[in-house]
PDB file of N, CA and C in Angstrom:
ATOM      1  N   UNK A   1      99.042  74.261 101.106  1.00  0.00           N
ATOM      2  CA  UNK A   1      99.782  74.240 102.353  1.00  0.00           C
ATOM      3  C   UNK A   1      99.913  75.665 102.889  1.00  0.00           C
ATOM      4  N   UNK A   2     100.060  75.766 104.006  1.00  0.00           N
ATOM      5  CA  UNK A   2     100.280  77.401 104.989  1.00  0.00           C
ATOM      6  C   UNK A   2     101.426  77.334 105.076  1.00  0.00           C
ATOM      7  N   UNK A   3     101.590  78.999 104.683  1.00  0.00           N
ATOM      8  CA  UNK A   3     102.931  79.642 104.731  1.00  0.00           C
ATOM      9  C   UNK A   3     103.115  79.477 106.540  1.00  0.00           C
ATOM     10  N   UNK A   4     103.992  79.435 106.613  1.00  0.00           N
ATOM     11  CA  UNK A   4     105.236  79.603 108.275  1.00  0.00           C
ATOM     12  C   UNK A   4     104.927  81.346 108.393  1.00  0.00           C
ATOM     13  N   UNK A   5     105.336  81.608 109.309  1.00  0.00           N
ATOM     14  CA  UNK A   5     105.157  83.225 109.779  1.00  0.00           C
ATOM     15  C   UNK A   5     106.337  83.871 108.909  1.00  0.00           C
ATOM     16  N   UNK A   6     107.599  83.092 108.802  1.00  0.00           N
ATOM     17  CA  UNK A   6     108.734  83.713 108.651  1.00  0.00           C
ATOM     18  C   UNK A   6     108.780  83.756 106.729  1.00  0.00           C
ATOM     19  N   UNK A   7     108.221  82.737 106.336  1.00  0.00           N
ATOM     20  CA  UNK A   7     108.110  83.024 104.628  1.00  0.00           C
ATOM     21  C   UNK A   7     107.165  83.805 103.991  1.00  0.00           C
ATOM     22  N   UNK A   8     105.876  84.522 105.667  1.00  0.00           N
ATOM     23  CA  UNK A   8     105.085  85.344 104.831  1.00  0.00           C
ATOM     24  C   UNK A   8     105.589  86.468 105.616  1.00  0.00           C
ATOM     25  N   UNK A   9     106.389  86.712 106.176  1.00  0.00           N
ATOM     26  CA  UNK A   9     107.039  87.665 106.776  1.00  0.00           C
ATOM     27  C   UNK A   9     107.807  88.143 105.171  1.00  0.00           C
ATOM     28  N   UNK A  10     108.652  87.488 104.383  1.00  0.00           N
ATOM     29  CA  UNK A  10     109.733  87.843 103.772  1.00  0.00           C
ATOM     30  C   UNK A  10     108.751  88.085 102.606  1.00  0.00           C
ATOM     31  N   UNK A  11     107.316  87.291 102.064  1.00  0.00           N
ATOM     32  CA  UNK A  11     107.126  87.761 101.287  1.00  0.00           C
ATOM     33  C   UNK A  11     106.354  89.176 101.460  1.00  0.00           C
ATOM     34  N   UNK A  12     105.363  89.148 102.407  1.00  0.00           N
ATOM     35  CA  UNK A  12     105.271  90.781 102.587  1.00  0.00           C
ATOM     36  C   UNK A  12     106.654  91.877 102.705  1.00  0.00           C
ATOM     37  N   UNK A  13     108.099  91.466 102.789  1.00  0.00           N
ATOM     38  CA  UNK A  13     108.759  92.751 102.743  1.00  0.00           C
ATOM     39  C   UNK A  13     109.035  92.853 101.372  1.00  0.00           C
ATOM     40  N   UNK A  14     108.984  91.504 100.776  1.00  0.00           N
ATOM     41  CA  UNK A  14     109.293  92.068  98.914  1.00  0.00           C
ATOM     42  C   UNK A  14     108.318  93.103  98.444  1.00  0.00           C
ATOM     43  N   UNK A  15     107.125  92.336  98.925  1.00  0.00           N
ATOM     44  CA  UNK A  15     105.449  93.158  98.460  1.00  0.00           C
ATOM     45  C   UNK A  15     106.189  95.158  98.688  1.00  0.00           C
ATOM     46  N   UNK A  16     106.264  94.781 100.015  1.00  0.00           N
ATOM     47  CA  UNK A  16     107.148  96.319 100.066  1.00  0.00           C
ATOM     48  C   UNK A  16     107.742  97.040  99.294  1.00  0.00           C
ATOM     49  N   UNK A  17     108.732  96.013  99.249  1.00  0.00           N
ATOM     50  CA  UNK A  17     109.819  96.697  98.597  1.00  0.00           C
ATOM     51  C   UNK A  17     109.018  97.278  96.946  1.00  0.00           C
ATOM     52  N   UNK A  18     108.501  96.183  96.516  1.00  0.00           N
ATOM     53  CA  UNK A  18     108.398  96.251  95.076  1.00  0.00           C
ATOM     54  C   UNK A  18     107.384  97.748  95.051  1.00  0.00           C
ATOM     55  N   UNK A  19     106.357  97.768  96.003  1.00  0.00           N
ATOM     56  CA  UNK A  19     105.231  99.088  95.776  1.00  0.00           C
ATOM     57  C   UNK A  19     106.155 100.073  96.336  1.00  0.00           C
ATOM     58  N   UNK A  20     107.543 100.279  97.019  1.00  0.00           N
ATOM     59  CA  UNK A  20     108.338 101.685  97.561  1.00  0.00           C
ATOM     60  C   UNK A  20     108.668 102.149  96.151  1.00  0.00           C
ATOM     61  N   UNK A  21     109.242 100.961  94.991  1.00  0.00           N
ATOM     62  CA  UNK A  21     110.089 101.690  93.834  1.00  0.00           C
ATOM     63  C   UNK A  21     109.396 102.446  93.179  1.00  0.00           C
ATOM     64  N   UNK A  22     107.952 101.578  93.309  1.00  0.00           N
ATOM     65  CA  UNK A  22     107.373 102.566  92.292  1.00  0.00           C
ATOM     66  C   UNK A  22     106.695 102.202  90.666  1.00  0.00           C
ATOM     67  N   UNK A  23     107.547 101.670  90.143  1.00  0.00           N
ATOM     68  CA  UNK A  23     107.420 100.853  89.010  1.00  0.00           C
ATOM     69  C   UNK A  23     106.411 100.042  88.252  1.00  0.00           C
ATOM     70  N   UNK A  24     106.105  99.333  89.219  1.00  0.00           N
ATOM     71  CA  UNK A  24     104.131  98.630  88.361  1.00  0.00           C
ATOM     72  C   UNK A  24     103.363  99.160  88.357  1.00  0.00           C
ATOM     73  N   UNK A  25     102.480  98.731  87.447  1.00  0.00           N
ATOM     74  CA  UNK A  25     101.725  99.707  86.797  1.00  0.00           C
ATOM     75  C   UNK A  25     100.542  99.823  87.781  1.00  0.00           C
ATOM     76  N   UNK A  26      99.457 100.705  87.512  1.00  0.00           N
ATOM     77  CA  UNK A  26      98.743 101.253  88.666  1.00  0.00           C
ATOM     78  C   UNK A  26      98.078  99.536  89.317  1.00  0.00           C
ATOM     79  N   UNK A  27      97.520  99.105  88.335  1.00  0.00           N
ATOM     80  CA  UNK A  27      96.426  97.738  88.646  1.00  0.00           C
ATOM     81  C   UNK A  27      97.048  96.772  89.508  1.00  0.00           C
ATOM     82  N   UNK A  28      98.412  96.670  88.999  1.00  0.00           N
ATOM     83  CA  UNK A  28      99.578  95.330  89.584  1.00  0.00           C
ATOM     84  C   UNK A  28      99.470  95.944  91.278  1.00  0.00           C
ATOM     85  N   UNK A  29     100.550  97.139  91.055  1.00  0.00           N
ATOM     86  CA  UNK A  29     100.134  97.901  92.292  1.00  0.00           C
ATOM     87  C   UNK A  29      98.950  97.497  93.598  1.00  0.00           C
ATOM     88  N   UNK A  30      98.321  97.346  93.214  1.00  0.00           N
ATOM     89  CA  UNK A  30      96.842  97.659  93.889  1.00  0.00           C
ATOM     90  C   UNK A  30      96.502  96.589  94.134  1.00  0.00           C
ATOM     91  N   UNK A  31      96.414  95.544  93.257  1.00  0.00           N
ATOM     92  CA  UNK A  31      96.826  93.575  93.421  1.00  0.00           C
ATOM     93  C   UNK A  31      97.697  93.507  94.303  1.00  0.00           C
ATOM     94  N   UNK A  32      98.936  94.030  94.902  1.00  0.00           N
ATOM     95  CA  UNK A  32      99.913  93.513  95.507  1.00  0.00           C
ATOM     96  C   UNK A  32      99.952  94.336  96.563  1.00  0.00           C
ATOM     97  N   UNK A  33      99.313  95.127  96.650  1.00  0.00           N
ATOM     98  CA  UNK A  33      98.918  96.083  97.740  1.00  0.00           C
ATOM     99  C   UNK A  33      97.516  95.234  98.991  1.00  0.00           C
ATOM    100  N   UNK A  34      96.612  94.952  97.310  1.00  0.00           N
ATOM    101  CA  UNK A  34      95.376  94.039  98.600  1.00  0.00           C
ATOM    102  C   UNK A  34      95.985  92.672  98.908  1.00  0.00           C
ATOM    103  N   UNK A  35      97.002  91.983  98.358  1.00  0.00           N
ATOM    104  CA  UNK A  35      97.689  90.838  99.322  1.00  0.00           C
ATOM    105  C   UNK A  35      98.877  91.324  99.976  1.00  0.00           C
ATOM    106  N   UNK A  36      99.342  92.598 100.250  1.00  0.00           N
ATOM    107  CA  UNK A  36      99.758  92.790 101.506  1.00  0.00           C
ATOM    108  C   UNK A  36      99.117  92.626 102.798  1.00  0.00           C
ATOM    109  N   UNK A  37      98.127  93.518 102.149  1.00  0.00           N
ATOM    110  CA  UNK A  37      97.514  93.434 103.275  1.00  0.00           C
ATOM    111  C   UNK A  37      96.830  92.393 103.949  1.00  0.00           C
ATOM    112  N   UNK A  38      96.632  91.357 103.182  1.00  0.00           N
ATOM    113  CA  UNK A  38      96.116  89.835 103.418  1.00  0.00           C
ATOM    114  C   UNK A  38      97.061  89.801 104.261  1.00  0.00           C
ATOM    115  N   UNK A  39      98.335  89.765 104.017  1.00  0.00           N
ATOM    116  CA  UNK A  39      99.613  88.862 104.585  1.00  0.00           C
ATOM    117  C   UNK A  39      99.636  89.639 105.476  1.00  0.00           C
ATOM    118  N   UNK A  40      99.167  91.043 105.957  1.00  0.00           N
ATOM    119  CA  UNK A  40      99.695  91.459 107.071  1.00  0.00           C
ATOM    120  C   UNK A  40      98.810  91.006 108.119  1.00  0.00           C
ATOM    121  N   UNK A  41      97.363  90.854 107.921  1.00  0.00           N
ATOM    122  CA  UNK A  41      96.425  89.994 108.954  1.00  0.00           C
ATOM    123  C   UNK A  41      96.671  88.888 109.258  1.00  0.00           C
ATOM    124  N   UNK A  42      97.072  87.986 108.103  1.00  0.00           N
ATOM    125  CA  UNK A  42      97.328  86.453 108.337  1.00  0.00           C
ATOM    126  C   UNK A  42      98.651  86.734 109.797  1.00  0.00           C
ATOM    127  N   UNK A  43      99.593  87.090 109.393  1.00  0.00           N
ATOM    128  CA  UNK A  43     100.830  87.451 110.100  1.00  0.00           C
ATOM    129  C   UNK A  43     100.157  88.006 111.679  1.00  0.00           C
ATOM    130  N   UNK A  44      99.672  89.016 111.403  1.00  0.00           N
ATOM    131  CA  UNK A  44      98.986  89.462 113.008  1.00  0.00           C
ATOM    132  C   UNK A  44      98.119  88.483 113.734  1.00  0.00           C
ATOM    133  N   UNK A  45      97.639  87.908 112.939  1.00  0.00           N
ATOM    134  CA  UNK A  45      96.671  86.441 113.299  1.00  0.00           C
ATOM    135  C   UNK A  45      97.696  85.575 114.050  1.00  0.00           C
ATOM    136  N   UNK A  46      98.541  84.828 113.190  1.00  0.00           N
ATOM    137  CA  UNK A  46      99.431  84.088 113.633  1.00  0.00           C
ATOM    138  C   UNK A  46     100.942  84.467 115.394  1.00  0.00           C
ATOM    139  N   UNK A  47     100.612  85.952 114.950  1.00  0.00           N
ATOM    140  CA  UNK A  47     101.479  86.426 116.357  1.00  0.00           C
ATOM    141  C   UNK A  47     100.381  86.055 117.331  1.00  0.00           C
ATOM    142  N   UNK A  48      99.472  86.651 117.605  1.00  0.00           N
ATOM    143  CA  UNK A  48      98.505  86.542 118.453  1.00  0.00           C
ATOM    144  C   UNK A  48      98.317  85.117 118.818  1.00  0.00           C
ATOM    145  N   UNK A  49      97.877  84.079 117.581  1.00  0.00           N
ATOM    146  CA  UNK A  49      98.003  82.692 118.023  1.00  0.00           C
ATOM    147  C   UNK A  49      99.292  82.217 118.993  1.00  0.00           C
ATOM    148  N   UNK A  50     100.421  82.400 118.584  1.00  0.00           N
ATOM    149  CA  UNK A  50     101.534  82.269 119.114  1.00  0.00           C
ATOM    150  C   UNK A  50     101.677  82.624 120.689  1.00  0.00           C
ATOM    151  N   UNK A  51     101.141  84.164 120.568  1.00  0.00           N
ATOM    152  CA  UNK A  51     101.316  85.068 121.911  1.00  0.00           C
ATOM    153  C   UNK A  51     100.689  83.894 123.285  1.00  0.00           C
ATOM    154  N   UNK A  52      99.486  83.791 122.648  1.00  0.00           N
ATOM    155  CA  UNK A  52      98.553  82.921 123.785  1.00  0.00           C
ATOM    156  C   UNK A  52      99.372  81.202 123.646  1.00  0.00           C
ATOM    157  N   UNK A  53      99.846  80.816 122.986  1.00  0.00           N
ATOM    158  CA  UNK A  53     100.780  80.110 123.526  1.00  0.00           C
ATOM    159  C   UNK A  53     101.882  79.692 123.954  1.00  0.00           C
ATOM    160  N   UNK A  54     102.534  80.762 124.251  1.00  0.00           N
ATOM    161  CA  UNK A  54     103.781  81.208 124.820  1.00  0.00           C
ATOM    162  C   UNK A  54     103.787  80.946 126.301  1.00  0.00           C
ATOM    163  N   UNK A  55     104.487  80.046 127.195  1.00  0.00           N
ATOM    164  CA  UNK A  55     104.547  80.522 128.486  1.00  0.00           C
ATOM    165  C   UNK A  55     105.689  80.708 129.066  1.00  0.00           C
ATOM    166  N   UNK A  56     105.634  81.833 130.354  1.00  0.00           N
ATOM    167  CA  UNK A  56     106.897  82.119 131.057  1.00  0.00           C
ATOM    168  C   UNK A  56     107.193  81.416 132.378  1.00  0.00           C
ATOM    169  N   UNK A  57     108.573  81.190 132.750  1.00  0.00           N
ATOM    170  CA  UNK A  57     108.595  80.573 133.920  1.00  0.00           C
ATOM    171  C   UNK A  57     109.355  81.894 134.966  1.00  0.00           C
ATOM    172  N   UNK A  58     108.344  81.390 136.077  1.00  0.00           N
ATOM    173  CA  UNK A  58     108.429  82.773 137.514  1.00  0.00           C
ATOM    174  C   UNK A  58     109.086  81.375 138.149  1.00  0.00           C
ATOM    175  N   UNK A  59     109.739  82.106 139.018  1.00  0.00           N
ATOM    176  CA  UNK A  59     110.308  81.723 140.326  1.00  0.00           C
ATOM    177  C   UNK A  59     109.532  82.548 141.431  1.00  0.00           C
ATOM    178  N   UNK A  60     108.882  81.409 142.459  1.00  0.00           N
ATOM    179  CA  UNK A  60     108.262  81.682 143.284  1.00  0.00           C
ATOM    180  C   UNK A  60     108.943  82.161 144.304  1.00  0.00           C
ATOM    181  N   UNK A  61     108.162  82.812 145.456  1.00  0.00           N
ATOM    182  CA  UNK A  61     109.119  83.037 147.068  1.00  0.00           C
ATOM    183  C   UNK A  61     109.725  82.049 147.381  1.00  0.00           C
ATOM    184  N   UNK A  62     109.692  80.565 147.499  1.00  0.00           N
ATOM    185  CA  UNK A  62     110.127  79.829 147.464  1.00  0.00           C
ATOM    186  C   UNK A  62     111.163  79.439 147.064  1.00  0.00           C
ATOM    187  N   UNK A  63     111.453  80.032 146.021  1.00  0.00           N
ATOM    188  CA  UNK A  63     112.611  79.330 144.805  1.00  0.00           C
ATOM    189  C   UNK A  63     111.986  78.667 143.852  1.00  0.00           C
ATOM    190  N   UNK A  64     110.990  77.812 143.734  1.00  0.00           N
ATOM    191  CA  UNK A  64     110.690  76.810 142.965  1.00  0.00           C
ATOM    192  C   UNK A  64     110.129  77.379 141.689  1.00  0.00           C
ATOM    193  N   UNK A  65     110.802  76.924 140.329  1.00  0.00           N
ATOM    194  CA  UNK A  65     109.934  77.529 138.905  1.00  0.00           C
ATOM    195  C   UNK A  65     108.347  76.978 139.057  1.00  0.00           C
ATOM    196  N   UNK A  66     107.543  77.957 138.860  1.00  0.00           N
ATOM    197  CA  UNK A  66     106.142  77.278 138.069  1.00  0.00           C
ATOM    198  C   UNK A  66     105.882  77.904 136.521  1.00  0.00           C
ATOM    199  N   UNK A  67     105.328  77.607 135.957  1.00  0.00           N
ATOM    200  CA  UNK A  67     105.046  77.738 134.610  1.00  0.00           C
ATOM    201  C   UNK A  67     103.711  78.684 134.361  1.00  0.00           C
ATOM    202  N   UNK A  68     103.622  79.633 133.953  1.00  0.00           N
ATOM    203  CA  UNK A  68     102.443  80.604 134.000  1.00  0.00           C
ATOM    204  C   UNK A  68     102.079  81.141 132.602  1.00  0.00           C
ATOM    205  N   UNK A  69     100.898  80.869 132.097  1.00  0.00           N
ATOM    206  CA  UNK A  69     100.889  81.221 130.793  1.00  0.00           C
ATOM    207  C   UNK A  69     100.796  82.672 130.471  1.00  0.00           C
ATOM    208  N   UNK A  70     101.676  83.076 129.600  1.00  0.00           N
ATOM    209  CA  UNK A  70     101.912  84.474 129.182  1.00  0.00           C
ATOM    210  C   UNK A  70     100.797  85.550 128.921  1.00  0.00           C
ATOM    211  N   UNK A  71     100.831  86.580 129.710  1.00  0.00           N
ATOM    212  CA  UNK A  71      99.908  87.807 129.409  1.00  0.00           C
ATOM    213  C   UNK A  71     100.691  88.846 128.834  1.00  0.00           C
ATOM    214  N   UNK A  72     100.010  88.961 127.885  1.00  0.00           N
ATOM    215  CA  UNK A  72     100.346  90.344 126.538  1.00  0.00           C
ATOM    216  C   UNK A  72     100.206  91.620 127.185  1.00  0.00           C
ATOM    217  N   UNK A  73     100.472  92.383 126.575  1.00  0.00           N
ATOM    218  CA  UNK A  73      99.992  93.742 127.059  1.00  0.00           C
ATOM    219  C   UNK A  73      98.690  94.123 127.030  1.00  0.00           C
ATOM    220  N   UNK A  74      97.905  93.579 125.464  1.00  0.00           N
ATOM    221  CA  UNK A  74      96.771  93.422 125.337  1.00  0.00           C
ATOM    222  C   UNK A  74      95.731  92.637 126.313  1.00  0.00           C
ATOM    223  N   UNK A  75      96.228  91.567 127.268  1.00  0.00           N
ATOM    224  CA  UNK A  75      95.716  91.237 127.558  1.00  0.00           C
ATOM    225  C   UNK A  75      94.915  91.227 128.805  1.00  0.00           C
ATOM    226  N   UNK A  76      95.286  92.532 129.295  1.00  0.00           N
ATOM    227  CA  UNK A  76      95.384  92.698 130.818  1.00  0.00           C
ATOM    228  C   UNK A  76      94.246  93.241 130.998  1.00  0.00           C
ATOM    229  N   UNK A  77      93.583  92.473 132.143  1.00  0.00           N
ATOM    230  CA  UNK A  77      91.686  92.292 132.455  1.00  0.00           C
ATOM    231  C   UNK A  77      92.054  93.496 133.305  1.00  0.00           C
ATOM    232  N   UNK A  78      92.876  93.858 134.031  1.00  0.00           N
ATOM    233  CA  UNK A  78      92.564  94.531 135.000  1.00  0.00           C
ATOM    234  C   UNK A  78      91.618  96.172 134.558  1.00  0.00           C
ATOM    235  N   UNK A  79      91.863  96.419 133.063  1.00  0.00           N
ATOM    236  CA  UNK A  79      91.322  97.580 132.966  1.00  0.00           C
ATOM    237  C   UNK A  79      92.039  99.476 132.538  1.00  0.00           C
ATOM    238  N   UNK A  80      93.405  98.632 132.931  1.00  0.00           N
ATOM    239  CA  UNK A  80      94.601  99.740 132.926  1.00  0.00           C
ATOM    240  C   UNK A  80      95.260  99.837 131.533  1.00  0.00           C
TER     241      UNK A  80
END
């Protein structure tokens, strides 16, 4: 089954925590270092999925809401 964003969120901050103290030994280290970094792609993967399905609602000149699907910062064609 796939982790949720928010349970591989918490397990990458243990991963953290545990390689800040210091403590395991070099190999463990380095194991828990290359599935950080797994978890940090999976995680960037999953924002991005998210991002593009996110939408915002504008209020037109009109008044009336329409529904417009969300542009990232990343996403902007214009070139800028």
């Amino acid at each position: 089954m796939k982790k949720g964003f928010e349970e591989s969120l918490k397990e990458l901050e243990s991963i953290v925590k545990q390689l800040e103290r210091g403590e395991l030994p070099l190999d463990e280290s380095i194991e828990m270092f290359q599935k950080g970094i797994t978890l940090s792609k999976d995680l960037s993967k999953m924002l991005d999925d998210m991002e593009k399905r996110v939408s915002i609602l504008i209020e037109d000149e009109n008044g009336m809401i329409k529904e417009e699907n969300f542009i990232g910062a990343g996403d902007d064609k214009s070139g800028l």
